[in-house]
């Protein structure tokens, strides 16, 4: 029989299970939620430390305590205000060359297969590859480069879990979006992406475009906000996303009069962006220019991580990352 006492014990047990693996302030029963979508979760903190209203003061406090350096404080301030960071010359050139060669070798011997994905007549470059780090240790190592993880740990204020990679010879030609709808966390905000340049990037190659400050000016727009039901996504897929999500983002960008910046880095430079910073792959003005890059996505350990459009948990849950308790 379900008594108040047994119900309370069940809730205490569920909360205890949740707490062992996740850090959200409001515990949830993930099995009962079923489809993981933004509107199925309660509003919950904690917000990432650099997204809180007192973030600039928190940075000053940590600097005064001596727990961060003046250089790190400057990175944090830029992250708070602009939602991105560019770190020049972060990755050693010989490491980039060896990693790219490992990728090309895997293409030659058929371990990595690329779709042709032509962007127009005479496009010499193949499509991009999702998650090459899963089979190529060289790419996994670059994704987990110690300086990158030091920066993401600082920005999260938590331990970083490397998640996804996308490697490519050319622009994604993706319209402006926030990655938060593709890789969502509970609580919101525990995703960071970066873009690693394998060569000097030509302005006509379709550089990464990004909208400074959009991470704070736009809300986290998730499927429920734009009327995409989980079943509809499963039936119609990304056509619905193109139809509803992308025009909504564009409306917001126009309403706030946000203008894009274009990332034309030197080889080895890295751009980091916030979970909700709007970005995309700009138009390739000259198809002959390559734009060789690795994009990496990272979560913070202890966030619930899912694909909001389909309602599926991320691969990390299936891989058993959350079978081990998180350290807090
Ligand atoms: O590299 C690009 O063109 C954009 C990539 C992107 O939006 C992403 O991987 O999140
Ligand atoms: Fe993206």
mmCIF file of C-alpha atoms and ligand atoms in Angstrom:
data_model
loop_
_atom_site.group_PDB
_atom_site.id
_atom_site.type_symbol
_atom_site.label_atom_id
_atom_site.label_comp_id
_atom_site.label_asym_id
_atom_site.label_seq_id
_atom_site.Cartn_x
_atom_site.Cartn_y
_atom_site.Cartn_z
ATOM 1 C CA UNK A 1 0.000 0.000 0.000
ATOM 2 C CA UNK A 2 1.269 3.482 -0.809
ATOM 3 C CA UNK A 3 1.303 5.422 2.438
ATOM 4 C CA UNK A 4 2.598 8.942 2.993
ATOM 5 C CA UNK A 5 5.585 7.351 4.742
ATOM 6 C CA UNK A 6 6.421 4.988 1.874
ATOM 7 C CA UNK A 7 5.946 7.780 -0.670
ATOM 8 C CA UNK A 8 8.327 9.973 1.290
ATOM 9 C CA UNK A 9 10.876 7.137 1.496
ATOM 10 C CA UNK A 10 10.596 6.641 -2.291
ATOM 11 C CA UNK A 11 11.153 10.352 -2.917
ATOM 12 C CA UNK A 12 14.126 10.390 -0.547
ATOM 13 C CA UNK A 13 15.607 7.362 -2.333
ATOM 14 C CA UNK A 14 15.089 8.899 -5.801
ATOM 15 C CA UNK A 15 16.596 12.184 -4.661
ATOM 16 C CA UNK A 16 19.527 10.278 -3.196
ATOM 17 C CA UNK A 17 20.077 8.388 -6.472
ATOM 18 C CA UNK A 18 19.884 11.636 -8.426
ATOM 19 C CA UNK A 19 22.297 13.396 -6.116
ATOM 20 C CA UNK A 20 24.892 10.666 -6.454
ATOM 21 C CA UNK A 21 25.184 11.317 -10.176
ATOM 22 C CA UNK A 22 24.004 14.861 -10.875
ATOM 23 C CA UNK A 23 24.452 18.325 -9.391
ATOM 24 C CA UNK A 24 21.154 20.081 -10.305
ATOM 25 C CA UNK A 25 19.519 21.799 -7.328
ATOM 26 C CA UNK A 26 16.111 20.239 -8.090
ATOM 27 C CA UNK A 27 16.292 16.432 -8.253
ATOM 28 C CA UNK A 28 14.190 14.731 -10.921
ATOM 29 C CA UNK A 29 13.227 11.146 -11.694
ATOM 30 C CA UNK A 30 14.721 10.696 -15.166
ATOM 31 C CA UNK A 31 12.916 7.371 -15.715
ATOM 32 C CA UNK A 32 9.572 9.016 -14.983
ATOM 33 C CA UNK A 33 10.361 11.937 -17.328
ATOM 34 C CA UNK A 34 10.991 9.519 -20.204
ATOM 35 C CA UNK A 35 11.525 11.902 -23.104
ATOM 36 C CA UNK A 36 14.188 14.386 -22.047
ATOM 37 C CA UNK A 37 13.065 17.797 -23.256
ATOM 38 C CA UNK A 38 13.549 21.245 -21.813
ATOM 39 C CA UNK A 39 9.889 21.647 -20.905
ATOM 40 C CA UNK A 40 9.851 18.326 -19.032
ATOM 41 C CA UNK A 41 12.375 19.642 -16.492
ATOM 42 C CA UNK A 42 11.671 22.073 -13.639
ATOM 43 C CA UNK A 43 13.529 25.385 -13.544
ATOM 44 C CA UNK A 44 16.715 24.597 -11.653
ATOM 45 C CA UNK A 45 20.118 25.987 -10.880
ATOM 46 C CA UNK A 46 22.862 26.133 -10.190
ATOM 47 C CA UNK A 47 23.669 28.374 -13.146
ATOM 48 C CA UNK A 48 27.307 28.180 -14.289
ATOM 49 C CA UNK A 49 29.302 30.584 -12.121
ATOM 50 C CA UNK A 50 30.077 32.942 -15.040
ATOM 51 C CA UNK A 51 26.383 33.182 -16.014
ATOM 52 C CA UNK A 52 25.181 34.396 -12.612
ATOM 53 C CA UNK A 53 24.218 38.045 -12.072
ATOM 54 C CA UNK A 54 27.209 38.565 -9.755
ATOM 55 C CA UNK A 55 29.704 36.866 -12.093
ATOM 56 C CA UNK A 56 32.025 39.874 -12.499
ATOM 57 C CA UNK A 57 32.212 40.235 -8.710
ATOM 58 C CA UNK A 58 32.816 36.493 -8.315
ATOM 59 C CA UNK A 59 35.803 36.808 -10.668
ATOM 60 C CA UNK A 60 37.177 39.728 -8.603
ATOM 61 C CA UNK A 61 36.746 37.679 -5.424
ATOM 62 C CA UNK A 62 38.615 34.697 -6.844
ATOM 63 C CA UNK A 63 41.396 36.951 -8.082
ATOM 64 C CA UNK A 64 41.703 38.591 -4.646
ATOM 65 C CA UNK A 65 41.768 35.128 -2.975
ATOM 66 C CA UNK A 66 44.490 34.059 -5.372
ATOM 67 C CA UNK A 67 42.524 31.064 -6.745
ATOM 68 C CA UNK A 68 42.733 32.427 -10.312
ATOM 69 C CA UNK A 69 45.449 34.406 -12.084
ATOM 70 C CA UNK A 70 45.032 37.883 -13.584
ATOM 71 C CA UNK A 71 45.146 36.276 -17.052
ATOM 72 C CA UNK A 72 42.369 33.830 -16.197
ATOM 73 C CA UNK A 73 40.287 36.629 -14.673
ATOM 74 C CA UNK A 74 40.501 38.466 -17.988
ATOM 75 C CA UNK A 75 39.370 35.351 -19.884
ATOM 76 C CA UNK A 76 36.440 34.986 -17.475
ATOM 77 C CA UNK A 77 35.378 38.620 -17.872
ATOM 78 C CA UNK A 78 35.374 38.334 -21.636
ATOM 79 C CA UNK A 79 33.358 35.118 -21.399
ATOM 80 C CA UNK A 80 30.786 36.758 -19.128
ATOM 81 C CA UNK A 81 30.257 39.749 -21.400
ATOM 82 C CA UNK A 82 30.839 38.447 -24.939
ATOM 83 C CA UNK A 83 30.172 34.695 -24.657
ATOM 84 C CA UNK A 84 33.301 33.708 -26.563
ATOM 85 C CA UNK A 85 37.093 33.652 -26.304
ATOM 86 C CA UNK A 86 39.798 33.501 -28.924
ATOM 87 C CA UNK A 87 43.080 32.016 -27.760
ATOM 88 C CA UNK A 88 45.775 32.545 -30.344
ATOM 89 C CA UNK A 89 48.416 29.948 -31.063
ATOM 90 C CA UNK A 90 46.998 27.504 -28.524
ATOM 91 C CA UNK A 91 47.723 24.272 -30.415
ATOM 92 C CA UNK A 92 51.208 23.284 -31.555
ATOM 93 C CA UNK A 93 51.518 23.126 -35.366
ATOM 94 C CA UNK A 94 53.198 19.723 -35.469
ATOM 95 C CA UNK A 95 50.386 18.263 -33.335
ATOM 96 C CA UNK A 96 47.836 19.697 -35.787
ATOM 97 C CA UNK A 97 49.738 18.254 -38.754
ATOM 98 C CA UNK A 98 49.972 14.801 -37.164
ATOM 99 C CA UNK A 99 46.279 14.838 -36.216
ATOM 100 C CA UNK A 100 45.190 15.901 -39.685
ATOM 101 C CA UNK A 101 47.367 13.199 -41.222
ATOM 102 C CA UNK A 102 45.743 10.568 -38.950
ATOM 103 C CA UNK A 103 42.359 11.749 -40.245
ATOM 104 C CA UNK A 104 43.433 11.638 -43.907
ATOM 105 C CA UNK A 105 44.963 8.187 -43.383
ATOM 106 C CA UNK A 106 41.676 6.946 -41.896
ATOM 107 C CA UNK A 107 39.847 8.343 -44.949
ATOM 108 C CA UNK A 108 42.297 6.604 -47.300
ATOM 109 C CA UNK A 109 41.992 3.236 -45.585
ATOM 110 C CA UNK A 110 38.216 3.454 -45.294
ATOM 111 C CA UNK A 111 37.883 3.698 -41.490
ATOM 112 C CA UNK A 112 36.326 7.139 -41.967
ATOM 113 C CA UNK A 113 33.887 7.617 -44.826
ATOM 114 C CA UNK A 114 32.739 11.059 -45.894
ATOM 115 C CA UNK A 115 29.600 12.009 -47.792
ATOM 116 C CA UNK A 116 30.284 14.008 -50.983
ATOM 117 C CA UNK A 117 27.912 16.833 -49.789
ATOM 118 C CA UNK A 118 28.660 19.253 -52.641
ATOM 119 C CA UNK A 119 27.973 22.940 -51.950
ATOM 120 C CA UNK A 120 27.987 23.738 -55.681
ATOM 121 C CA UNK A 121 29.637 22.978 -58.980
ATOM 122 C CA UNK A 122 33.341 22.339 -58.640
ATOM 123 C CA UNK A 123 33.288 21.948 -54.837
ATOM 124 C CA UNK A 124 36.510 19.979 -54.323
ATOM 125 C CA UNK A 125 35.910 19.077 -50.665
ATOM 126 C CA UNK A 126 33.991 16.215 -49.054
ATOM 127 C CA UNK A 127 31.466 16.555 -46.214
ATOM 128 C CA UNK A 128 32.352 16.710 -42.525
ATOM 129 C CA UNK A 129 32.633 13.759 -40.163
ATOM 130 C CA UNK A 130 30.748 13.396 -36.880
ATOM 131 C CA UNK A 131 32.649 12.041 -33.880
ATOM 132 C CA UNK A 132 35.914 10.905 -35.500
ATOM 133 C CA UNK A 133 37.468 10.966 -31.997
ATOM 134 C CA UNK A 134 35.567 7.770 -31.141
ATOM 135 C CA UNK A 135 37.775 5.731 -33.472
ATOM 136 C CA UNK A 136 40.853 7.927 -33.887
ATOM 137 C CA UNK A 137 42.885 8.363 -30.677
ATOM 138 C CA UNK A 138 44.809 11.309 -32.201
ATOM 139 C CA UNK A 139 41.571 13.300 -32.449
ATOM 140 C CA UNK A 140 40.458 12.275 -28.960
ATOM 141 C CA UNK A 141 43.831 13.495 -27.663
ATOM 142 C CA UNK A 142 43.451 16.865 -29.392
ATOM 143 C CA UNK A 143 39.901 17.238 -28.035
ATOM 144 C CA UNK A 144 41.384 16.661 -24.560
ATOM 145 C CA UNK A 145 44.443 18.895 -25.035
ATOM 146 C CA UNK A 146 45.501 19.906 -21.491
ATOM 147 C CA UNK A 147 45.343 23.658 -22.187
ATOM 148 C CA UNK A 148 41.856 23.327 -23.662
ATOM 149 C CA UNK A 149 40.610 21.387 -20.650
ATOM 150 C CA UNK A 150 42.231 23.870 -18.279
ATOM 151 C CA UNK A 151 40.231 26.646 -19.963
ATOM 152 C CA UNK A 152 36.918 24.746 -20.074
ATOM 153 C CA UNK A 153 37.318 23.689 -16.421
ATOM 154 C CA UNK A 154 37.837 27.353 -15.544
ATOM 155 C CA UNK A 155 34.809 28.529 -17.545
ATOM 156 C CA UNK A 156 32.524 25.770 -16.246
ATOM 157 C CA UNK A 157 33.869 25.993 -12.709
ATOM 158 C CA UNK A 158 33.524 22.196 -12.908
ATOM 159 C CA UNK A 159 35.202 19.165 -14.393
ATOM 160 C CA UNK A 160 34.959 18.939 -18.191
ATOM 161 C CA UNK A 161 33.698 15.837 -19.991
ATOM 162 C CA UNK A 162 34.694 15.850 -23.691
ATOM 163 C CA UNK A 163 31.647 14.885 -25.728
ATOM 164 C CA UNK A 164 31.331 15.379 -29.481
ATOM 165 C CA UNK A 165 33.681 16.213 -32.366
ATOM 166 C CA UNK A 166 33.131 17.297 -35.966
ATOM 167 C CA UNK A 167 36.101 17.300 -38.322
ATOM 168 C CA UNK A 168 35.975 18.865 -41.746
ATOM 169 C CA UNK A 169 37.702 20.267 -44.799
ATOM 170 C CA UNK A 170 35.090 22.992 -45.315
ATOM 171 C CA UNK A 171 32.329 25.125 -43.808
ATOM 172 C CA UNK A 172 29.200 23.513 -42.394
ATOM 173 C CA UNK A 173 27.071 26.146 -44.173
ATOM 174 C CA UNK A 174 24.807 25.837 -41.124
ATOM 175 C CA UNK A 175 22.456 28.755 -40.482
ATOM 176 C CA UNK A 176 22.861 30.645 -37.188
ATOM 177 C CA UNK A 177 21.887 28.562 -34.162
ATOM 178 C CA UNK A 178 22.717 27.959 -30.533
ATOM 179 C CA UNK A 179 24.156 24.528 -29.748
ATOM 180 C CA UNK A 180 21.892 24.370 -26.697
ATOM 181 C CA UNK A 181 19.058 22.815 -28.740
ATOM 182 C CA UNK A 182 21.415 20.147 -30.157
ATOM 183 C CA UNK A 183 23.232 19.302 -26.925
ATOM 184 C CA UNK A 184 21.142 20.321 -23.952
ATOM 185 C CA UNK A 185 21.939 20.156 -20.266
ATOM 186 C CA UNK A 186 19.951 20.120 -17.047
ATOM 187 C CA UNK A 187 20.591 22.618 -15.525
ATOM 188 C CA UNK A 188 21.032 24.759 -18.638
ATOM 189 C CA UNK A 189 24.373 26.205 -19.665
ATOM 190 C CA UNK A 190 26.826 23.353 -19.038
ATOM 191 C CA UNK A 191 28.025 23.012 -22.638
ATOM 192 C CA UNK A 192 31.087 24.646 -24.195
ATOM 193 C CA UNK A 193 32.240 24.332 -27.800
ATOM 194 C CA UNK A 194 35.491 25.175 -29.480
ATOM 195 C CA UNK A 195 36.792 25.488 -33.021
ATOM 196 C CA UNK A 196 40.388 24.552 -33.762
ATOM 197 C CA UNK A 197 41.962 25.917 -36.956
ATOM 198 C CA UNK A 198 44.230 23.484 -38.838
ATOM 199 C CA UNK A 199 45.316 26.170 -41.306
ATOM 200 C CA UNK A 200 45.141 29.948 -41.752
ATOM 201 C CA UNK A 201 41.501 30.567 -42.626
ATOM 202 C CA UNK A 202 40.680 32.585 -45.741
ATOM 203 C CA UNK A 203 37.772 35.082 -45.477
ATOM 204 C CA UNK A 204 36.178 33.588 -48.641
ATOM 205 C CA UNK A 205 36.252 30.009 -47.302
ATOM 206 C CA UNK A 206 32.970 30.424 -45.351
ATOM 207 C CA UNK A 207 34.477 31.128 -41.920
ATOM 208 C CA UNK A 208 32.686 30.393 -38.683
ATOM 209 C CA UNK A 209 30.370 33.307 -37.914
ATOM 210 C CA UNK A 210 29.322 34.185 -34.381
ATOM 211 C CA UNK A 211 27.243 36.825 -32.654
ATOM 212 C CA UNK A 212 28.971 38.360 -29.612
ATOM 213 C CA UNK A 213 26.691 38.781 -26.560
ATOM 214 C CA UNK A 214 23.880 36.702 -28.081
ATOM 215 C CA UNK A 215 24.380 34.166 -25.253
ATOM 216 C CA UNK A 216 22.825 36.647 -22.805
ATOM 217 C CA UNK A 217 20.449 38.504 -25.124
ATOM 218 C CA UNK A 218 18.631 35.439 -26.447
ATOM 219 C CA UNK A 219 16.735 32.978 -24.254
ATOM 220 C CA UNK A 220 17.575 29.284 -24.428
ATOM 221 C CA UNK A 221 15.205 28.457 -27.296
ATOM 222 C CA UNK A 222 14.312 24.785 -27.087
ATOM 223 C CA UNK A 223 11.952 22.574 -29.090
ATOM 224 C CA UNK A 224 8.937 23.187 -26.845
ATOM 225 C CA UNK A 225 9.321 26.966 -27.237
ATOM 226 C CA UNK A 226 8.985 26.740 -31.000
ATOM 227 C CA UNK A 227 6.263 24.102 -31.079
ATOM 228 C CA UNK A 228 8.250 21.031 -32.100
ATOM 229 C CA UNK A 229 6.749 18.006 -30.375
ATOM 230 C CA UNK A 230 9.033 14.964 -29.929
ATOM 231 C CA UNK A 231 6.874 12.774 -32.191
ATOM 232 C CA UNK A 232 6.840 15.438 -34.929
ATOM 233 C CA UNK A 233 10.660 15.605 -34.841
ATOM 234 C CA UNK A 234 10.899 11.836 -35.053
ATOM 235 C CA UNK A 235 8.631 11.884 -38.131
ATOM 236 C CA UNK A 236 9.864 14.979 -39.946
ATOM 237 C CA UNK A 237 13.389 15.398 -38.596
ATOM 238 C CA UNK A 238 15.428 18.512 -39.262
ATOM 239 C CA UNK A 239 12.997 19.912 -41.863
ATOM 240 C CA UNK A 240 10.935 21.104 -38.885
ATOM 241 C CA UNK A 241 13.999 22.594 -37.250
ATOM 242 C CA UNK A 242 14.803 24.467 -40.493
ATOM 243 C CA UNK A 243 11.216 25.666 -40.742
ATOM 244 C CA UNK A 244 10.659 26.786 -37.149
ATOM 245 C CA UNK A 245 13.890 27.128 -35.225
ATOM 246 C CA UNK A 246 16.202 28.916 -37.674
ATOM 247 C CA UNK A 247 13.743 31.725 -38.583
ATOM 248 C CA UNK A 248 13.059 32.297 -34.876
ATOM 249 C CA UNK A 249 16.761 32.725 -34.170
ATOM 250 C CA UNK A 250 16.986 35.118 -37.104
ATOM 251 C CA UNK A 251 14.086 37.185 -35.709
ATOM 252 C CA UNK A 252 15.837 37.463 -32.367
ATOM 253 C CA UNK A 253 19.140 38.459 -33.988
ATOM 254 C CA UNK A 254 17.350 41.167 -35.982
ATOM 255 C CA UNK A 255 15.361 42.414 -32.992
ATOM 256 C CA UNK A 256 18.590 42.876 -31.026
ATOM 257 C CA UNK A 257 20.399 44.236 -34.108
ATOM 258 C CA UNK A 258 23.185 41.730 -33.614
ATOM 259 C CA UNK A 259 25.838 41.552 -36.317
ATOM 260 C CA UNK A 260 28.100 38.573 -36.940
ATOM 261 C CA UNK A 261 31.852 38.436 -36.537
ATOM 262 C CA UNK A 262 33.798 36.107 -38.809
ATOM 263 C CA UNK A 263 36.542 33.912 -37.410
ATOM 264 C CA UNK A 264 39.544 34.082 -39.757
ATOM 265 C CA UNK A 265 42.230 32.654 -37.494
ATOM 266 C CA UNK A 266 45.819 31.615 -38.001
ATOM 267 C CA UNK A 267 46.629 27.928 -37.784
ATOM 268 C CA UNK A 268 46.577 26.807 -34.135
ATOM 269 C CA UNK A 269 44.174 29.512 -32.906
ATOM 270 C CA UNK A 270 41.093 28.332 -31.013
ATOM 271 C CA UNK A 271 37.715 29.994 -30.511
ATOM 272 C CA UNK A 272 35.630 28.872 -27.518
ATOM 273 C CA UNK A 273 31.911 29.635 -27.385
ATOM 274 C CA UNK A 274 29.228 29.564 -24.729
ATOM 275 C CA UNK A 275 26.330 27.056 -24.727
ATOM 276 C CA UNK A 276 23.917 29.731 -25.924
ATOM 277 C CA UNK A 277 26.141 31.827 -28.233
ATOM 278 C CA UNK A 278 24.585 32.015 -31.711
ATOM 279 C CA UNK A 279 26.938 30.956 -34.514
ATOM 280 C CA UNK A 280 26.934 29.209 -37.894
ATOM 281 C CA UNK A 281 28.977 28.430 -40.981
ATOM 282 C CA UNK A 282 29.020 31.467 -43.276
ATOM 283 C CA UNK A 283 28.609 31.414 -47.038
ATOM 284 C CA UNK A 284 31.539 29.974 -48.993
ATOM 285 C CA UNK A 285 32.331 32.796 -51.415
ATOM 286 C CA UNK A 286 35.052 30.810 -53.185
ATOM 287 C CA UNK A 287 34.617 27.034 -53.134
ATOM 288 C CA UNK A 288 38.316 26.484 -53.860
ATOM 289 C CA UNK A 289 39.371 27.526 -50.344
ATOM 290 C CA UNK A 290 39.458 24.770 -47.747
ATOM 291 C CA UNK A 291 38.609 25.529 -44.107
ATOM 292 C CA UNK A 292 40.171 22.667 -42.193
ATOM 293 C CA UNK A 293 38.994 22.528 -38.612
ATOM 294 C CA UNK A 294 37.938 20.392 -35.674
ATOM 295 C CA UNK A 295 34.901 21.467 -33.657
ATOM 296 C CA UNK A 296 34.667 19.971 -30.169
ATOM 297 C CA UNK A 297 31.815 20.034 -27.675
ATOM 298 C CA UNK A 298 32.222 19.544 -23.938
ATOM 299 C CA UNK A 299 29.804 18.998 -21.049
ATOM 300 C CA UNK A 300 30.357 19.504 -17.337
ATOM 301 C CA UNK A 301 30.422 16.325 -15.274
ATOM 302 C CA UNK A 302 27.204 15.855 -13.341
ATOM 303 C CA UNK A 303 24.873 17.710 -15.730
ATOM 304 C CA UNK A 304 22.057 15.684 -17.285
ATOM 305 C CA UNK A 305 22.842 15.761 -21.024
ATOM 306 C CA UNK A 306 20.338 15.150 -23.808
ATOM 307 C CA UNK A 307 19.151 15.884 -27.346
ATOM 308 C CA UNK A 308 16.201 18.197 -26.876
ATOM 309 C CA UNK A 309 14.723 17.699 -30.375
ATOM 310 C CA UNK A 310 14.357 13.911 -30.074
ATOM 311 C CA UNK A 311 14.149 13.691 -26.277
ATOM 312 C CA UNK A 312 16.964 11.121 -26.167
ATOM 313 C CA UNK A 313 19.653 11.084 -23.481
ATOM 314 C CA UNK A 314 23.175 11.772 -24.763
ATOM 315 C CA UNK A 315 25.576 8.967 -25.563
ATOM 316 C CA UNK A 316 27.328 9.677 -22.238
ATOM 317 C CA UNK A 317 24.397 8.196 -20.325
ATOM 318 C CA UNK A 318 24.309 5.115 -22.534
ATOM 319 C CA UNK A 319 28.100 4.747 -22.271
ATOM 320 C CA UNK A 320 27.731 4.462 -18.525
ATOM 321 C CA UNK A 321 29.441 7.711 -17.549
ATOM 322 C CA UNK A 322 26.751 8.221 -14.951
ATOM 323 C CA UNK A 323 27.065 4.783 -13.409
ATOM 324 C CA UNK A 324 29.943 6.265 -11.404
ATOM 325 C CA UNK A 325 29.033 8.864 -8.797
ATOM 326 C CA UNK A 326 30.159 12.418 -9.564
ATOM 327 C CA UNK A 327 32.770 13.874 -7.233
ATOM 328 C CA UNK A 328 30.891 16.785 -5.524
HETATM 329 O O1 LIG B 1 32.072 25.016 -38.322
HETATM 330 C C1 LIG B 1 30.975 25.489 -38.610
HETATM 331 O O2 LIG B 1 30.726 25.915 -39.740
HETATM 332 C C2 LIG B 1 29.868 25.502 -37.575
HETATM 333 C C3 LIG B 1 29.907 24.320 -36.698
HETATM 334 C C4 LIG B 1 28.848 24.287 -35.652
HETATM 335 O O3 LIG B 1 27.936 25.043 -35.607
HETATM 336 C C5 LIG B 1 28.955 23.294 -34.576
HETATM 337 O O4 LIG B 1 29.669 22.289 -34.736
HETATM 338 O O5 LIG B 1 28.316 23.484 -33.525
HETATM 339 FE FE1 LIG B 2 26.852 24.777 -33.694
#
